[in-house]
PDB file of C-alpha atoms in Angstrom:
ATOM      1  CA  MET C   2       7.054   0.340 -38.969  1.00 50.00           C
ATOM      2  CA  PRO C   3       5.700   3.183 -37.003  1.00 55.00           C
ATOM      3  CA  ALA C   4       5.904   2.750 -33.216  1.00 55.00           C
ATOM      4  CA  GLU C   5       2.444   2.375 -31.484  1.00 53.00           C
ATOM      5  CA  ALA C   6       1.538   4.908 -29.007  1.00 50.00           C
ATOM      6  CA  PRO C   7       1.505   4.276 -25.621  1.00 52.00           C
ATOM      7  CA  ALA C   8      -1.763   3.123 -24.063  1.00 45.00           C
ATOM      8  CA  ALA C   9      -3.647   6.186 -22.298  1.00 49.00           C
ATOM      9  CA  ARG C  10      -3.677   5.742 -18.730  1.00 49.00           C
ATOM     10  CA  VAL C  11      -6.359   7.430 -16.390  1.00 45.00           C
ATOM     11  CA  SER C  12      -5.131   9.618 -14.034  1.00 52.00           C
ATOM     12  CA  PRO C  13      -5.585   8.952 -10.313  1.00 55.00           C
ATOM     13  CA  ASP C  14      -7.866  12.333 -10.329  1.00 68.00           C
ATOM     14  CA  ARG C  15     -10.127  10.881 -12.968  1.00 75.00           C
ATOM     15  CA  ARG C  16     -10.111   7.111 -11.111  1.00 76.00           C
ATOM     16  CA  THR C  17     -11.129   8.684  -7.862  1.00 77.00           C
ATOM     17  CA  ARG C  18     -13.917  10.861  -9.397  1.00 81.00           C
ATOM     18  CA  ARG C  19     -15.300   7.743 -11.331  1.00 87.00           C
ATOM     19  CA  ILE C  20     -15.166   5.625  -8.226  1.00 86.00           C
ATOM     20  CA  ARG C  21     -16.738   8.288  -6.425  1.00 84.00           C
ATOM     21  CA  MET C  22     -19.552   8.536  -8.882  1.00 90.00           C
ATOM     22  CA  ILE C  23     -19.959   4.633  -9.105  1.00 91.00           C
ATOM     23  CA  ARG C  24     -20.737   4.973  -5.025  1.00 89.00           C
ATOM     24  CA  THR C  25     -22.666   7.899  -5.128  1.00 91.00           C
ATOM     25  CA  VAL C  26     -24.946   6.434  -7.688  1.00 93.00           C
ATOM     26  CA  ALA C  27     -25.101   2.849  -5.684  1.00 93.00           C
ATOM     27  CA  LEU C  28     -25.840   4.685  -2.804  1.00 92.00           C
ATOM     28  CA  LEU C  29     -29.049   6.722  -4.629  1.00 92.00           C
ATOM     29  CA  VAL C  30     -30.160   3.484  -6.326  1.00 94.00           C
ATOM     30  CA  GLY C  31     -29.974   2.028  -2.759  1.00 93.00           C
ATOM     31  CA  VAL C  32     -32.513   4.378  -0.897  1.00 92.00           C
ATOM     32  CA  VAL C  33     -34.856   5.021  -3.872  1.00 91.00           C
ATOM     33  CA  VAL C  34     -35.497   1.590  -5.318  1.00 93.00           C
ATOM     34  CA  PRO C  35     -36.373   0.477  -1.646  1.00 92.00           C
ATOM     35  CA  SER C  36     -39.054   3.381  -0.804  1.00 91.00           C
ATOM     36  CA  LEU C  37     -40.578   2.762  -4.226  1.00 91.00           C
ATOM     37  CA  VAL C  38     -40.823  -0.690  -3.605  1.00 93.00           C
ATOM     38  CA  LEU C  39     -42.444  -0.011  -0.217  1.00 91.00           C
ATOM     39  CA  ARG C  40     -44.676   2.520  -1.446  1.00 91.00           C
ATOM     40  CA  GLU C  41     -46.104  -0.053  -3.856  1.00 92.00           C
ATOM     41  CA  LEU C  42     -46.618  -2.834  -1.653  1.00 92.00           C
ATOM     42  CA  ILE C  43     -48.331  -0.341   1.233  1.00 90.00           C
ATOM     43  CA  GLU C  44     -50.611   0.762  -1.746  1.00 91.00           C
ATOM     44  CA  ALA C  45     -51.264  -2.577  -2.802  1.00 90.00           C
ATOM     45  CA  ARG C  46     -52.355  -3.215   0.640  1.00 90.00           C
ATOM     46  CA  PHE C  47     -53.980   0.036   2.073  1.00 88.00           C
ATOM     47  CA  GLY C  48     -54.700   1.858  -1.249  1.00 86.00           C
ATOM     48  CA  ARG C  49     -53.601   5.416  -2.501  1.00 88.00           C
ATOM     49  CA  GLY C  50     -53.741   8.101   0.335  1.00 85.00           C
ATOM     50  CA  PRO C  51     -51.300   9.614   2.532  1.00 86.00           C
ATOM     51  CA  LEU C  52     -49.773   6.381   4.174  1.00 87.00           C
ATOM     52  CA  ALA C  53     -48.633   5.308   0.756  1.00 85.00           C
ATOM     53  CA  ASP C  54     -47.266   8.878   0.421  1.00 85.00           C
ATOM     54  CA  LEU C  55     -45.360   9.141   3.620  1.00 87.00           C
ATOM     55  CA  SER C  56     -43.901   5.629   2.898  1.00 85.00           C
ATOM     56  CA  THR C  57     -42.295   6.780  -0.075  1.00 87.00           C
ATOM     57  CA  VAL C  58     -39.919   9.070   1.856  1.00 89.00           C
ATOM     58  CA  ALA C  59     -39.478   6.999   5.194  1.00 90.00           C
ATOM     59  CA  VAL C  60     -36.608   4.858   3.698  1.00 91.00           C
ATOM     60  CA  PRO C  61     -34.721   7.865   1.927  1.00 92.00           C
ATOM     61  CA  MET C  62     -35.585   9.692   5.463  1.00 93.00           C
ATOM     62  CA  ALA C  63     -34.256   7.002   7.430  1.00 93.00           C
ATOM     63  CA  ALA C  64     -30.791   6.695   5.343  1.00 93.00           C
ATOM     64  CA  THR C  65     -30.285  10.785   5.121  1.00 92.00           C
ATOM     65  CA  ALA C  66     -30.675  10.902   9.035  1.00 93.00           C
ATOM     66  CA  TRP C  67     -28.217   7.925   9.343  1.00 93.00           C
ATOM     67  CA  LEU C  68     -25.515   9.182   6.805  1.00 91.00           C
ATOM     68  CA  ALA C  69     -25.748  13.059   7.757  1.00 88.00           C
ATOM     69  CA  PRO C  70     -23.269  13.484  10.324  1.00 85.00           C
ATOM     70  CA  TYR C  71     -20.625  11.663   8.001  1.00 83.00           C
ATOM     71  CA  ALA C  72     -21.084  14.348   5.574  1.00 84.00           C
ATOM     72  CA  SER C  73     -21.077  17.676   7.938  1.00 80.00           C
ATOM     73  CA  TYR C  74     -25.067  17.589   7.712  1.00 85.00           C
ATOM     74  CA  ARG C  75     -27.491  17.512  10.360  1.00 86.00           C
ATOM     75  CA  ARG C  76     -29.785  14.753  11.535  1.00 89.00           C
ATOM     76  CA  ARG C  77     -32.827  16.925  11.166  1.00 89.00           C
ATOM     77  CA  ASP C  78     -31.973  18.028   7.547  1.00 88.00           C
ATOM     78  CA  ALA C  79     -33.591  14.384   6.658  1.00 90.00           C
ATOM     79  CA  LEU C  80     -36.982  16.153   7.136  1.00 91.00           C
ATOM     80  CA  LEU C  81     -36.427  17.938   4.095  1.00 91.00           C
ATOM     81  CA  TRP C  82     -37.952  15.109   2.532  1.00 90.00           C
ATOM     82  CA  LEU C  83     -41.266  15.954   3.159  1.00 88.00           C
ATOM     83  CA  VAL C  84     -41.176  19.532   1.366  1.00 89.00           C
ATOM     84  CA  GLY C  85     -39.263  18.621  -1.706  1.00 83.00           C
ATOM     85  CA  PRO C  86     -35.412  19.273  -1.765  1.00 90.00           C
ATOM     86  CA  GLY C  87     -34.327  15.959   0.087  1.00 88.00           C
ATOM     87  CA  ILE C  88     -33.578  14.303  -2.917  1.00 89.00           C
ATOM     88  CA  TYR C  89     -30.648  17.034  -3.753  1.00 92.00           C
ATOM     89  CA  VAL C  90     -29.635  17.373  -0.077  1.00 92.00           C
ATOM     90  CA  PHE C  91     -29.190  13.342  -0.051  1.00 92.00           C
ATOM     91  CA  THR C  92     -27.164  13.447  -3.612  1.00 91.00           C
ATOM     92  CA  VAL C  93     -24.857  15.990  -2.156  1.00 91.00           C
ATOM     93  CA  ILE C  94     -24.644  13.757   1.269  1.00 91.00           C
ATOM     94  CA  ALA C  95     -24.081  10.732  -0.876  1.00 92.00           C
ATOM     95  CA  TRP C  96     -21.461  12.487  -2.980  1.00 89.00           C
ATOM     96  CA  ARG C  97     -19.561  13.389   0.075  1.00 85.00           C
ATOM     97  CA  VAL C  98     -19.949   9.906   1.641  1.00 87.00           C
ATOM     98  CA  ALA C  99     -18.328   8.497  -0.929  1.00 87.00           C
ATOM     99  CA  LEU C 100     -14.941   9.821  -0.272  1.00 78.00           C
ATOM    100  CA  THR C 101     -14.699   8.975   3.215  1.00 73.00           C
ATOM    101  CA  PRO C 102     -12.690   9.338   5.279  1.00 67.00           C
ATOM    102  CA  TYR C 103     -11.271  12.266   2.929  1.00 66.00           C
ATOM    103  CA  ARG C 104     -13.335  15.472   2.854  1.00 67.00           C
ATOM    104  CA  ASP C 105     -13.115  18.125  -0.040  1.00 67.00           C
ATOM    105  CA  TRP C 106     -15.272  20.113   1.964  1.00 68.00           C
ATOM    106  CA  SER C 107     -14.297  22.339   4.723  1.00 66.00           C
ATOM    107  CA  PRO C 108     -15.599  21.226   8.348  1.00 66.00           C
ATOM    108  CA  ARG C 109     -17.959  22.619  10.240  1.00 68.00           C
ATOM    109  CA  PRO C 110     -16.570  24.691  13.194  1.00 66.00           C
ATOM    110  CA  GLU C 111     -17.416  22.064  15.874  1.00 66.00           C
ATOM    111  CA  GLU C 112     -15.778  19.311  13.515  1.00 65.00           C
ATOM    112  CA  LYS C 113     -12.249  20.996  13.398  1.00 61.00           C
ATOM    113  CA  ARG C 114     -10.924  19.801  16.231  1.00 65.00           C
ATOM    114  CA  ARG C 115     -11.421  16.306  14.854  1.00 62.00           C
ATOM    115  CA  MET C 116     -10.089  16.647  11.552  1.00 61.00           C
ATOM    116  CA  HIS C 117      -6.332  17.537   9.997  1.00 55.00           C
ATOM    117  CA  TRP C 118      -5.060  18.399   6.720  1.00 58.00           C
ATOM    118  CA  SER C 119      -3.716  15.117   4.618  1.00 60.00           C
ATOM    119  CA  ARG C 120      -0.604  15.113   3.889  1.00 61.00           C
ATOM    120  CA  ASP C 121      -0.863  11.839   2.087  1.00 59.00           C
ATOM    121  CA  PRO C 122       0.101  12.740  -1.725  1.00 55.00           C
ATOM    122  CA  GLU C 123      -2.976  10.749  -3.260  1.00 56.00           C
ATOM    123  CA  HIS C 124      -5.188  12.746  -1.185  1.00 54.00           C
ATOM    124  CA  ALA C 125      -3.683  16.194  -0.946  1.00 53.00           C
ATOM    125  CA  GLY C 126      -5.822  19.274  -0.213  1.00 55.00           C
ATOM    126  CA  ARG C 127      -8.292  17.173   1.628  1.00 61.00           C
ATOM    127  CA  TRP C 128      -9.478  17.019   5.353  1.00 59.00           C
ATOM    128  CA  LEU C 129      -8.895  13.238   7.179  1.00 60.00           C
ATOM    129  CA  LEU C 130     -10.960  12.653  10.025  1.00 60.00           C
ATOM    130  CA  THR C 131      -8.941  11.476  13.026  1.00 61.00           C
ATOM    131  CA  GLU C 132     -11.557  10.346  15.510  1.00 58.00           C
ATOM    132  CA  PRO C 133     -14.759   8.402  15.014  1.00 49.00           C
ATOM    133  CA  THR C 134     -17.939  10.541  14.372  1.00 52.00           C
ATOM    134  CA  GLY C 135     -20.102  10.428  16.962  1.00 52.00           C
ATOM    135  CA  ASP C 136     -23.793  11.846  17.574  1.00 50.00           C
ATOM    136  CA  THR C 137     -22.922  14.563  20.116  1.00 46.00           C
ATOM    137  CA  GLY C 138     -20.644  16.744  17.680  1.00 49.00           C
ATOM    138  CA  HIS C 139     -23.547  16.865  15.060  1.00 47.00           C
ATOM    139  CA  THR C 140     -26.958  17.232  16.747  1.00 45.00           C
ATOM    140  CA  SER C 141     -25.948  20.841  17.853  1.00 44.00           C
ATOM    141  CA  SER C 142     -29.224  23.500  17.307  1.00 42.00           C
ATOM    142  CA  ARG C 143     -26.588  26.309  16.284  1.00 40.00           C
TER     143      ARG C 143
END
């Protein structure tokens, strides 16, 4: 009788990546779908025009401005929704936020004092936020 092969186990890195992907997609769907619904409601009430167009980016801009500091972006990056690359920026922000409080990107210079290198074996090689994020450290004009 042949011995059965052991079941393939998913490595922690692959599992973490899969969970991170699911969280990212959930954030994207949770922002894009309401913006499309809002556009349809405004378009049905007021017709096509600039109001309907701006309503499409209102929800994503608000979500980007809210989540940006948690992903080492600035709140003003939400204005990129008005010129085009907003969906890309929000996807990067969603990908980063999906791993919080651990970070796999280098912190900005003004964030370094609140971060330390993680010593947890599961999250080795990542930065850990030690203090809650406040608005003052993320709205610098530099």
